[in-house]
Amino acid sequence: MKITNQWGLRSLVAAAVVLAAAWSGPLLAAPAVESVTGVQQGGAEVVRIDFSEPLSAVPNGFAIQSPARIALDVPGATNGLGKNLVEVNIGNLRSVNVVQAADRSRLVLNLRQPTNYRTQIEGKSLVVTLDPVGATAAAPTAAPVFAESRNRDAQPLRDLDFRRGPDGSGRVVVDLPSNQVGVDIRQQGQNLVVEFLKSSLPEGLRRRMDVTDFGTPIQTVSTFQSGDRVRVLIEPKGAWEHSAYQSDNQFVVEVRPQKIDPTKLTQGPGYSGEKLSLNFQNIEVRSLLQVIADFTNFNIVTSDSVTGGVTLRLKDVPWDQALDIILQAKGLGMRRSGNVLWIAPKDEIAQKEKLELEANAAIQSLEPLRTQSFQLNYTKAADIAVQLTGTGAARILSTRGSAMAEPRTNQLFVTDVPSKLEQVQGLITKLDIAVRQVLIEARIVEASDSFGKSIGVRLGGSDLRGINGGDAGYALRNGNRVAFGGTYDAVSGTTGESNTQLTTTNTTFVNLPAAGVGGYSPSTFAVSIFNSAANRFLNLELQALEADGKGKLVSSPRVVTADKTKALIEQGTEFPYQQATSSGATSVSFRRATLKLEVTPQITPEGNIILDLDIAKDSRGETTAAGIAINTKHIKTQVLVENGGTVVIGGIFELTESDSETRVPLLGDLPVVGNAFKTKTRSTAKQEMLVFITPKMVAERATAGR
């Protein structure tokens, strides 16, 4: 049985009681509306409704804000005017409608502006007094704009771009020349128009962008000059809603798909129904639901178990919120099917839904199975089969269903009831899509800068007069000989031998040479004084070296991988070394020194890329008794980078400075002369490593053509 805007079973029972009373005795005549008049008193409108019989009580009513109306329900009344509309046109009151239903008449006062009212009974008349409103309406004002313009001269826009936002929203981003540009945004039919006041459009921005492929409500964005304004025409499609905001010189219009919830009475956040006012004392819930049904476009079916009364006073409340308040107060629930609302106690609704689920499960266990094949293009059929036949809550197929993957043709064969096959079809449509690919390029730059300086000296001498027949007047006689800082070679030999060869090695008194730098020996400046007659020898050797070196090493590994798929590229050398085993023998193992890039990209809805990075740069170190040492440089991090952008994810800087001096005690402390008895070494080394990362999404068309 369908109940459409009727009082329901309780009204039918009341009518039967009245009919029975008519057979048993005399019955009072029902009041009929005889006339409706309106006058204006003291700035307020007074409406007088005359009835054929006096009313027993002041009728209940409610008010509507838009359009401005006041509705009064008179139980048991009829319309005796012979027409439904009475034109008044006095002040705020335009007209009065008299609508007769099965067991009542509704009086609707059509107003120009919302206002409060008072009702009272005077004899056979019902008097409705409207509160006064403003004597004159406010003068029409210009439509408000998003931002007022403060520029005197037209300035050109810098740039206009389109981006895809989260949840499938589309963003039109405009770079303004300054934050003083006025903006006017309004909806024009199904399109959205944005005008920038006192602005000009460069030739490069006068275009029409087709952004359908981005999968947002926006289909096209057109820009053109209109007088001293720049107009941007945004053409969305489907159900959408928009918002706009400005940050300094950037203006953004965001168009989002409107999410439709079939269980909600009105769409949008919170309550968005038309506002009404209700004032009832101990009214039956069923009658109150009928009032709301008359106000809205919904048909309400009320369960027989809905009983009781309620007292409420609501003023300017959205009707969907009012209905929600009534249902919560009486412990009722609601289920919506199109424009029909079924209202019943929550336990009754839960019990009915439980029975429906049990019945569906029983039908599913008896329903014949059907087999359907699915051709997969981008996803492996075996992976989809595993997801369909999971265990527990992860299983998508019914208990009787099965899935088989054929790897050669990449087909999936599913056997199940038709309803489950439809779910599988929808799941495959969403999963079997081409995955976007990302090119990741890393640049590892190693720079070195070294400087070294070393100064040294050698000093020595020898006297061989005793062995070579020198002047006997000296103290060196009878074969005695002496060498200053020399070795035994400087004074070795026998009497009558030729002169012993003297070198800087066997005649060294001060031996503080300069240290080699960069693998090279220092330069030498030597002075030797030799007296052949007296057999005396003096040697002085100065050594100095200065080295300056700079180097740069750039390593650039790059790899292409799919979204959310780990990729690894590696290059290097494996060095062998011996390792003892548990049995005591030795075995050869290998130690790797490689350049490695391991990355997992994730493309965000905004078009940026999240990278999980593991980068290593190893090189051969010094050779030890245990084997070859490995110099390692390693970085592991996660970073968010825009498409095509470059970011420095890390770096290592090393600075080594040393300054040493070696000298002969006492002699090295002498001023000026002491420099001949000391050596100095100074060195500075700088090493720096920087790691750059550049991710770039590979175009789908380019990928398909490979």
XYZ file of C-alpha atoms in Angstrom:
706
model
C 0.000 0.000 0.000
C 1.368 3.426 -0.966
C 0.552 6.376 1.268
C 1.225 9.701 -0.500
C 0.825 12.878 1.564
C -2.128 11.434 3.506
C -2.898 11.351 7.193
C -2.604 7.547 7.252
C -4.428 4.852 9.139
C -5.173 6.932 12.205
C -7.090 9.504 10.104
C -9.152 6.736 8.508
C -10.094 5.440 11.938
C -11.122 8.943 12.996
C -13.323 9.277 9.906
C -15.007 5.949 10.709
C -15.752 7.142 14.258
C -17.337 10.352 12.892
C -19.501 8.366 10.460
C -20.684 6.094 13.268
C -21.592 9.103 15.371
C -23.696 10.472 12.478
C -25.883 7.357 12.574
C -26.279 7.472 16.332
C -27.235 11.118 16.835
C -26.962 14.743 15.694
C -23.478 15.897 14.520
C -22.009 19.410 14.684
C -21.472 20.974 11.242
C -17.838 21.270 10.061
C -16.497 24.852 9.811
C -16.166 26.198 6.291
C -14.053 29.126 5.097
C -16.486 31.824 3.985
C -14.246 34.857 3.372
C -10.645 36.052 3.560
C -9.877 39.765 3.984
C -6.761 41.736 4.743
C -6.171 45.208 6.167
C -3.141 47.194 7.297
C -3.111 48.551 10.852
C -0.176 50.458 12.364
C 2.312 49.238 9.755
C 1.287 45.593 10.252
C -0.942 43.401 8.092
C -4.008 41.770 9.670
C -5.679 38.850 7.902
C -9.215 37.839 8.937
C -10.531 34.423 7.907
C -14.257 34.023 8.555
C -15.652 30.516 9.160
C -19.219 29.261 9.198
C -18.695 27.803 12.677
C -16.359 28.891 15.481
C -13.056 27.024 15.760
C -12.429 24.910 18.811
C -8.716 25.827 19.064
C -6.063 27.949 17.425
C -4.708 25.929 14.483
C -1.076 24.807 14.350
C 1.199 26.314 11.744
C 4.739 26.688 10.485
C 6.722 29.298 8.559
C 9.043 29.034 5.556
C 11.915 31.421 4.911
C 12.370 30.969 1.157
C 9.894 31.460 -0.373
C 8.382 33.443 2.485
C 5.193 31.654 3.560
C 3.058 30.940 6.618
C 0.989 27.737 6.652
C -1.933 27.093 9.062
C -3.738 23.720 9.263
C -7.421 23.808 10.358
C -8.628 20.252 11.196
C -12.071 19.307 9.823
C -12.488 22.561 7.866
C -13.671 22.867 4.272
C -13.257 25.467 1.556
C -16.509 27.368 0.991
C -15.016 30.140 -1.154
C -15.386 28.345 -4.452
C -11.766 29.199 -5.315
C -8.314 28.404 -3.969
C -6.559 31.780 -4.364
C -7.448 35.130 -2.785
C -5.410 38.131 -3.963
C -4.742 40.639 -1.139
C -1.646 42.725 -2.129
C -1.467 44.744 1.074
C 1.967 45.599 2.428
C 3.987 42.436 2.978
C 1.031 40.133 2.171
C 0.584 39.157 -1.462
C -2.120 36.458 -1.458
C -3.763 33.646 0.507
C -4.204 30.066 -0.730
C -6.956 27.825 0.686
C -6.205 24.143 -0.005
C -8.598 21.449 1.170
C -7.314 17.967 2.015
C -9.193 14.873 3.213
C -9.801 15.979 6.798
C -8.444 19.504 7.001
C -7.852 22.758 5.157
C -4.517 24.500 4.837
C -4.291 28.284 4.756
C -1.064 29.485 3.075
C -0.146 33.183 3.409
C 2.248 34.189 0.619
C 4.583 36.964 1.812
C 7.119 39.207 0.200
C 9.561 38.936 3.107
C 9.749 36.496 6.041
C 8.235 37.746 9.283
C 6.741 36.517 12.543
C 3.008 36.156 13.137
C 0.381 35.857 15.886
C -3.009 34.064 15.744
C -6.172 34.458 17.813
C -9.857 33.480 17.581
C -12.534 36.174 17.577
C -15.962 34.588 17.396
C -16.250 32.737 14.121
C -13.123 34.395 12.730
C -9.439 33.536 12.851
C -7.250 36.666 12.993
C -3.619 36.456 11.877
C -1.412 39.459 12.654
C 1.876 39.823 10.807
C 4.748 41.640 12.486
C 5.881 44.743 10.560
C 9.001 44.639 8.431
C 11.147 47.462 6.995
C 9.013 50.163 5.327
C 11.099 50.133 2.176
C 13.362 47.473 0.804
C 17.028 48.225 0.720
C 18.256 49.756 -2.485
C 19.685 47.218 -4.846
C 23.434 46.966 -4.546
C 26.010 45.735 -6.955
C 26.813 42.065 -6.836
C 29.681 41.415 -4.411
C 33.030 40.555 -5.920
C 35.743 38.242 -4.598
C 38.290 41.081 -4.247
C 38.033 44.789 -4.966
C 40.398 46.280 -7.528
C 42.861 48.912 -6.323
C 44.705 49.375 -9.601
C 44.263 52.442 -11.766
C 45.878 51.048 -14.926
C 45.459 47.646 -16.512
C 48.282 45.238 -15.692
C 49.058 42.003 -17.611
C 48.574 38.611 -15.990
C 51.812 36.694 -15.542
C 50.728 33.100 -16.060
C 47.739 30.748 -16.100
C 48.044 27.032 -15.429
C 45.887 23.983 -14.701
C 46.656 21.325 -12.092
C 44.940 18.225 -10.794
C 44.239 18.352 -7.085
C 43.400 15.649 -4.552
C 40.169 13.629 -4.829
C 39.891 14.365 -8.553
C 39.535 18.132 -8.203
C 40.720 20.569 -10.871
C 42.620 23.748 -10.052
C 43.007 26.794 -12.261
C 46.039 28.719 -10.976
C 46.533 32.344 -12.078
C 49.679 34.341 -11.262
C 48.626 37.978 -10.793
C 50.901 40.966 -11.352
C 50.172 42.120 -7.786
C 47.846 41.451 -4.884
C 45.829 44.591 -5.745
C 44.001 43.015 -8.708
C 40.227 42.825 -8.328
C 38.566 39.451 -8.951
C 34.914 38.678 -9.703
C 33.743 35.051 -9.755
C 30.214 33.875 -10.502
C 28.329 30.895 -11.847
C 26.756 31.416 -15.253
C 24.484 28.539 -16.208
C 26.552 25.362 -16.068
C 29.822 27.289 -16.398
C 32.006 29.247 -14.021
C 33.179 32.745 -15.014
C 36.170 34.451 -13.378
C 36.943 38.072 -14.291
C 40.100 39.952 -13.339
C 39.380 43.663 -13.174
C 41.759 46.256 -14.634
C 43.889 43.543 -16.236
C 45.234 42.651 -19.674
C 45.972 39.276 -21.236
C 49.279 38.641 -23.038
C 49.101 36.942 -26.427
C 50.728 33.782 -25.084
C 47.889 33.269 -22.569
C 45.013 33.771 -25.012
C 44.146 30.133 -25.547
C 41.655 27.372 -24.889
C 42.954 24.461 -22.820
C 41.362 21.027 -23.149
C 41.954 19.345 -19.779
C 39.578 16.403 -20.170
C 42.407 13.857 -19.831
C 43.123 14.947 -16.246
C 39.929 13.249 -15.012
C 38.451 16.260 -13.177
C 35.035 17.942 -13.520
C 36.682 20.712 -15.597
C 36.592 20.011 -19.327
C 37.972 23.220 -20.868
C 39.457 26.518 -19.691
C 39.216 29.505 -22.068
C 40.827 32.922 -21.572
C 40.140 36.104 -23.537
C 40.152 39.884 -23.173
C 36.864 41.668 -22.488
C 37.331 45.438 -22.319
C 39.550 46.262 -19.372
C 38.935 42.823 -17.887
C 40.398 39.378 -18.441
C 37.714 36.710 -18.500
C 38.400 33.058 -17.717
C 35.603 30.688 -18.694
C 35.678 27.337 -16.857
C 33.394 24.636 -18.283
C 32.813 21.804 -15.775
C 30.765 18.665 -16.324
C 28.511 16.664 -14.039
C 27.700 17.469 -10.402
C 30.343 19.822 -8.996
C 31.050 22.509 -6.440
C 33.734 25.167 -6.377
C 35.795 27.302 -4.035
C 38.279 30.115 -4.621
C 41.155 31.510 -2.573
C 44.028 33.933 -3.069
C 47.511 33.811 -1.529
C 49.534 36.965 -2.200
C 49.890 37.109 -6.015
C 48.394 33.687 -6.746
C 44.667 33.140 -7.317
C 43.266 29.582 -7.344
C 39.830 28.320 -8.405
C 39.173 24.724 -7.327
C 36.305 22.713 -8.832
C 35.536 19.467 -6.989
C 33.177 16.637 -7.937
C 30.122 16.717 -5.697
C 29.858 13.544 -3.697
C 26.273 12.288 -3.679
C 25.249 10.237 -0.656
C 22.006 8.400 -1.460
C 21.268 7.935 2.245
C 21.201 11.693 2.968
C 18.067 13.748 2.495
C 19.965 16.725 1.062
C 23.458 16.835 -0.397
C 26.288 18.950 0.912
C 27.981 19.300 4.280
C 25.736 19.417 7.333
C 22.053 20.305 6.854
C 21.139 22.259 3.747
C 17.355 21.871 3.486
C 14.885 24.713 3.212
C 14.313 26.389 6.577
C 11.020 26.187 8.437
C 9.572 27.021 11.859
C 7.479 24.568 13.881
C 5.546 25.191 17.113
C 3.440 22.268 18.347
C 2.110 21.190 21.732
C 1.747 17.422 22.169
C 1.228 16.683 18.490
C 1.193 13.112 17.274
C 4.446 12.022 15.641
C 2.575 10.656 12.637
C 0.826 14.007 12.092
C 4.127 15.870 12.487
C 5.754 13.653 9.877
C 2.832 14.423 7.573
C 3.493 18.166 7.973
C 7.113 17.654 6.914
C 5.991 15.486 3.989
C 3.719 18.279 2.777
C 6.592 20.755 3.036
C 9.064 18.648 1.067
C 8.994 16.660 -2.133
C 9.374 13.369 -0.287
C 6.707 10.741 0.293
C 6.771 9.341 3.808
C 5.675 5.789 4.665
C 5.288 5.374 8.423
C 5.345 2.030 10.202
C 2.326 1.035 12.317
C 4.606 0.852 15.361
C 5.308 4.601 15.225
C 3.129 6.103 17.983
C 3.228 8.775 20.653
C 3.295 12.545 20.699
C 5.948 15.228 20.832
C 6.127 18.892 21.841
C 8.638 21.039 19.989
C 9.412 24.593 19.026
C 11.803 25.134 16.124
C 12.506 28.446 14.450
C 14.349 28.836 11.139
C 15.691 25.271 11.148
C 16.509 23.305 7.951
C 13.761 20.761 7.404
C 16.219 17.839 7.169
C 17.636 18.811 10.568
C 14.105 19.092 11.986
C 13.302 15.595 10.741
C 16.545 14.276 12.219
C 15.674 15.848 15.597
C 12.226 14.256 15.575
C 13.612 10.818 14.709
C 16.281 10.980 17.418
C 13.770 12.149 20.038
C 11.478 9.176 19.386
C 14.160 6.532 18.711
C 13.169 6.169 15.064
C 15.219 5.314 12.023
C 14.876 6.161 8.344
C 15.652 4.462 5.070
C 15.480 6.301 1.755
C 14.534 4.873 -1.621
C 14.388 7.579 -4.269
C 11.870 10.172 -3.056
C 10.200 7.791 -0.600
C 11.170 7.714 3.087
C 10.349 4.719 5.253
C 10.262 5.624 8.953
C 10.118 2.977 11.679
C 11.750 2.197 15.046
C 15.454 1.454 14.738
C 15.060 -2.106 16.034
C 12.418 -2.828 13.438
C 14.620 -1.469 10.631
C 17.608 -3.495 11.845
C 15.505 -6.659 12.060
C 14.167 -6.183 8.556
C 17.613 -5.572 7.098
C 18.889 -8.675 8.856
C 16.117 -10.763 7.327
C 16.883 -9.328 3.880
C 20.555 -10.197 4.218
C 19.750 -13.721 5.347
C 17.344 -14.128 2.439
C 19.974 -12.847 -0.025
C 22.538 -15.259 1.413
C 20.100 -18.157 1.072
C 19.328 -17.193 -2.534
C 23.044 -16.892 -3.283
C 23.682 -20.426 -2.010
C 21.014 -21.783 -4.383
C 21.641 -19.543 -7.376
C 23.229 -21.326 -10.379
C 26.887 -20.586 -11.067
C 28.186 -18.998 -14.243
C 31.700 -18.849 -15.708
C 33.081 -15.708 -17.313
C 36.500 -14.971 -18.833
C 38.342 -11.663 -18.420
C 41.200 -10.547 -20.682
C 43.816 -8.571 -18.739
C 46.127 -6.148 -20.512
C 48.384 -4.577 -17.881
C 47.991 -6.717 -14.740
C 49.010 -10.336 -14.283
C 46.005 -12.623 -14.138
C 47.616 -14.694 -11.375
C 47.845 -11.623 -9.102
C 44.146 -10.820 -9.584
C 43.206 -14.462 -8.909
C 45.020 -14.352 -5.570
C 43.137 -11.192 -4.554
C 39.764 -12.663 -5.530
C 40.265 -15.919 -3.605
C 41.737 -14.454 -0.437
C 40.875 -15.760 3.006
C 38.398 -14.303 5.471
C 37.179 -10.763 4.898
C 39.705 -10.298 2.070
C 37.850 -12.829 -0.114
C 35.781 -11.195 -2.836
C 34.196 -14.293 -4.369
C 31.466 -16.219 -2.625
C 32.164 -19.512 -0.847
C 31.137 -21.352 -4.014
C 33.195 -19.178 -6.356
C 36.615 -19.945 -7.847
C 39.152 -18.219 -10.089
C 41.745 -19.683 -12.459
C 44.547 -17.731 -14.177
C 45.930 -18.732 -17.571
C 49.435 -17.195 -17.788
C 50.069 -17.829 -21.511
C 47.217 -15.574 -22.705
C 46.944 -13.651 -19.413
C 43.243 -14.461 -19.058
C 41.251 -14.929 -15.874
C 38.389 -17.417 -15.650
C 35.973 -16.801 -12.771
C 33.106 -19.076 -11.744
C 30.522 -17.606 -9.392
C 26.986 -16.229 -9.125
C 26.103 -13.355 -11.516
C 26.134 -10.690 -8.800
C 29.710 -11.570 -7.845
C 30.769 -11.609 -11.486
C 29.567 -8.022 -11.776
C 31.714 -7.077 -8.780
C 34.719 -8.808 -10.355
C 34.124 -6.902 -13.599
C 34.122 -3.575 -11.737
C 37.253 -4.519 -9.792
C 39.182 -5.519 -12.926
C 38.143 -2.294 -14.664
C 39.805 -0.312 -11.882
C 42.905 -2.506 -11.488
C 43.756 -3.371 -15.088
C 45.109 0.036 -16.087
C 48.455 1.257 -17.394
C 50.784 2.247 -14.573
C 52.594 5.545 -14.976
C 56.384 5.370 -15.170
C 59.058 7.570 -13.659
C 62.616 8.302 -14.785
C 64.910 8.854 -11.794
C 68.337 10.395 -12.378
C 70.911 10.795 -9.621
C 74.071 12.873 -9.791
C 76.802 12.176 -7.231
C 79.421 14.926 -7.387
C 82.712 14.458 -5.489
C 85.146 17.386 -5.418
C 88.604 17.506 -3.816
C 91.052 20.358 -3.222
C 94.488 19.729 -1.714
C 97.559 21.859 -0.982
C 100.948 20.832 0.481
C 104.219 22.587 1.270
C 107.470 21.096 2.663
C 110.955 22.565 3.324
C 114.019 20.577 4.571
C 117.834 20.662 4.846
C 120.873 18.343 4.945
C 124.254 19.440 6.381
C 127.517 17.455 6.822
C 131.289 17.302 6.308
C 134.513 15.203 6.645
C 138.297 15.596 7.166
C 140.575 12.916 5.694
C 143.985 14.472 6.255
C 145.140 11.810 8.595
C 144.720 9.062 6.047
C 145.777 10.887 2.942
C 148.989 12.502 4.224
C 147.860 15.876 5.261
C 149.700 18.513 7.260
C 151.369 16.795 10.235
C 150.999 19.944 12.234
C 147.384 19.191 12.824
C 146.057 17.031 15.555
C 144.953 14.334 13.154
C 148.019 12.098 13.021
C 148.938 8.478 12.921
C 145.963 7.558 10.718
C 143.366 9.367 12.806
C 140.463 10.931 10.855
C 137.112 12.687 11.601
C 133.746 13.194 9.837
C 131.031 15.721 10.877
C 127.808 13.830 11.044
C 129.263 11.216 8.724
C 129.276 7.487 8.775
C 132.152 5.080 8.818
C 132.233 5.207 5.017
C 133.381 8.807 5.162
C 136.569 7.926 7.038
C 137.160 4.325 5.962
C 140.215 3.233 3.958
C 143.887 2.559 4.572
C 146.983 4.634 4.274
C 147.992 5.243 0.727
C 144.500 4.704 -0.656
C 142.985 7.178 -2.986
C 140.460 9.626 -1.630
C 137.314 7.911 -0.331
C 134.184 8.948 -2.273
C 132.191 11.390 -0.157
C 128.408 11.802 -0.640
C 125.567 13.608 1.087
C 124.621 10.326 2.671
C 127.849 9.455 4.419
C 128.591 13.042 5.446
C 125.233 14.046 6.901
C 125.350 15.993 10.135
C 121.790 17.421 9.894
C 119.435 15.071 7.991
C 115.982 16.737 7.899
C 114.885 16.428 4.258
C 111.548 17.682 2.906
C 108.721 15.137 2.722
C 107.299 14.129 -0.632
C 103.823 15.458 -1.500
C 101.421 13.965 -4.019
C 103.739 11.041 -4.780
C 106.613 13.274 -5.920
C 110.032 13.917 -4.356
C 111.001 17.477 -3.433
C 113.335 19.648 -5.444
C 116.936 19.787 -4.201
C 119.520 22.613 -4.094
C 122.948 21.387 -2.870
C 126.288 23.149 -2.279
C 129.439 21.086 -1.659
C 132.889 22.543 -0.761
C 135.877 20.205 -1.238
C 139.530 21.064 -0.605
C 141.650 18.480 -2.381
C 144.908 19.720 -0.873
C 143.713 19.591 2.687
C 141.357 16.635 2.141
C 138.393 18.498 3.699
C 134.765 18.220 2.530
C 131.644 20.331 3.467
C 128.088 19.641 2.063
C 124.832 21.688 2.321
C 121.571 20.516 0.663
C 118.243 22.435 0.696
C 114.954 20.695 -0.285
C 111.558 22.322 -0.973
C 108.267 21.136 -2.472
C 104.850 22.769 -2.958
C 101.867 20.890 -4.437
C 98.346 22.073 -5.312
C 95.694 19.702 -6.658
C 91.978 19.877 -7.574
C 89.704 17.082 -8.747
C 86.049 16.374 -9.529
C 84.260 13.066 -10.019
C 80.649 12.947 -11.290
C 78.618 9.714 -11.190
C 75.159 9.762 -12.788
C 73.104 6.571 -12.487
C 69.570 6.690 -13.912
C 66.718 4.183 -14.044
C 63.099 4.006 -15.254
C 60.486 2.185 -13.173
C 56.720 1.999 -12.723
C 54.797 3.801 -10.013
C 55.241 2.151 -6.568
C 57.713 -0.408 -8.004
C 61.236 -0.734 -6.592
C 64.122 -0.361 -9.079
C 67.844 -1.065 -8.645
C 70.838 -0.172 -10.809
C 74.377 -1.071 -9.709
C 77.911 -0.929 -11.131
C 81.257 -1.719 -9.506
C 83.954 -4.281 -8.709
C 84.149 -7.313 -6.433
C 87.496 -7.759 -4.650
C 88.525 -11.251 -3.473
C 89.815 -11.977 0.019
C 90.475 -15.140 2.008
C 88.180 -16.149 4.814
C 88.504 -18.959 7.326
C 85.761 -21.592 7.422
C 84.457 -23.613 10.366
C 86.633 -26.598 9.347
C 89.827 -24.534 9.561
C 90.371 -24.268 5.833
C 90.280 -21.002 3.941
C 87.900 -19.960 1.221
C 87.793 -17.060 -1.179
C 85.045 -14.493 -0.640
C 84.311 -11.262 -2.443
C 83.747 -7.766 -1.172
C 81.846 -5.367 -3.394
C 82.688 -1.742 -4.135
C 79.824 -0.462 -6.264
C 77.825 2.584 -7.285
C 74.199 1.723 -6.417
C 70.859 3.501 -6.880
C 67.809 1.831 -5.330
C 64.547 3.799 -5.514
C 60.788 3.322 -5.122
C 58.707 6.195 -6.601
C 55.135 7.124 -5.686
C 53.172 9.621 -7.785
C 50.878 11.839 -5.715
C 47.477 13.120 -6.942
C 48.981 16.614 -7.273
C 51.555 15.360 -9.784
C 54.520 15.376 -7.376
C 56.699 12.323 -6.728
C 57.635 10.716 -3.388
C 60.960 8.851 -3.576
C 62.262 6.183 -1.179
C 65.997 6.380 -1.932
C 68.986 4.183 -1.083
C 72.193 5.461 -2.733
C 75.712 4.069 -2.152
C 79.064 5.142 -3.644
C 81.868 2.734 -2.634
C 85.499 2.751 -3.787
C 88.660 0.754 -3.192
C 90.633 1.751 -0.134
C 94.055 0.805 1.181
C 95.370 -2.736 1.118
C 95.777 -4.339 4.538
C 97.052 -7.689 5.742
C 93.471 -8.898 6.050
C 92.535 -7.775 2.536
C 91.387 -4.729 0.644
C 89.549 -2.002 2.562
C 86.410 -0.413 1.071
C 85.691 3.309 1.333
C 81.902 3.749 1.600
C 79.520 6.660 1.147
C 75.858 5.805 1.787
C 72.605 7.765 2.041
C 69.069 6.466 2.658
C 66.093 8.831 2.843
C 62.591 9.714 1.628
C 61.921 12.964 -0.211
C 59.027 14.699 -2.018
C 60.001 16.328 -5.342
C 57.892 18.013 -7.988
C 57.804 16.470 -11.442
C 60.981 17.447 -13.309
C 62.457 19.250 -10.292
C 65.920 18.754 -8.810
C 66.715 18.556 -5.113
C 69.907 18.051 -3.103
C 69.161 15.166 -0.762
C 72.460 15.161 1.141
C 76.172 15.873 1.207
C 79.417 15.184 3.078
C 82.176 17.775 3.607
C 85.641 16.897 4.983
C 88.476 19.328 5.797
C 91.936 18.094 6.905
C 94.680 20.549 7.911
C 98.140 19.714 9.300
C 101.220 21.847 10.132
C 104.355 20.101 11.442
C 107.949 21.168 12.207
C 111.004 19.000 13.023
C 114.296 20.552 14.245
C 117.601 19.927 16.039
C 117.476 20.933 19.703
C 119.184 24.216 20.538
C 120.554 24.705 17.016
C 117.065 24.812 15.506
C 116.074 27.554 17.973
C 118.750 29.972 16.770
C 117.424 32.968 14.833
C 117.931 32.833 11.036
C 120.692 30.209 11.257
C 118.278 27.846 12.959
C 116.429 27.343 9.649
C 119.360 25.170 8.533
C 118.611 22.773 11.379
C 114.842 22.210 10.887
C 112.199 20.999 8.375
C 108.622 22.280 7.957
C 105.593 20.578 6.393
C 102.119 22.083 5.859
C 99.151 20.358 4.130
C 95.440 21.090 3.556
C 92.888 18.704 2.013
C 89.190 19.337 1.279
C 86.688 16.730 0.093
C 82.994 17.349 -0.602
C 80.240 15.078 -1.905
C 76.745 16.212 -3.009
C 73.856 14.018 -4.191
C 71.279 15.478 -6.619
C 68.001 13.722 -7.533
C 65.772 14.566 -10.536
C 62.563 12.523 -11.047
C 60.491 12.950 -14.189
C 57.253 11.248 -15.190
C 57.464 9.507 -18.554
C 54.672 10.544 -20.932
C 52.116 7.788 -21.472
C 52.164 8.253 -25.237
C 55.921 7.971 -25.346
C 55.735 4.837 -23.231
C 53.113 3.278 -25.474
C 55.180 3.902 -28.588
C 58.180 1.985 -27.303
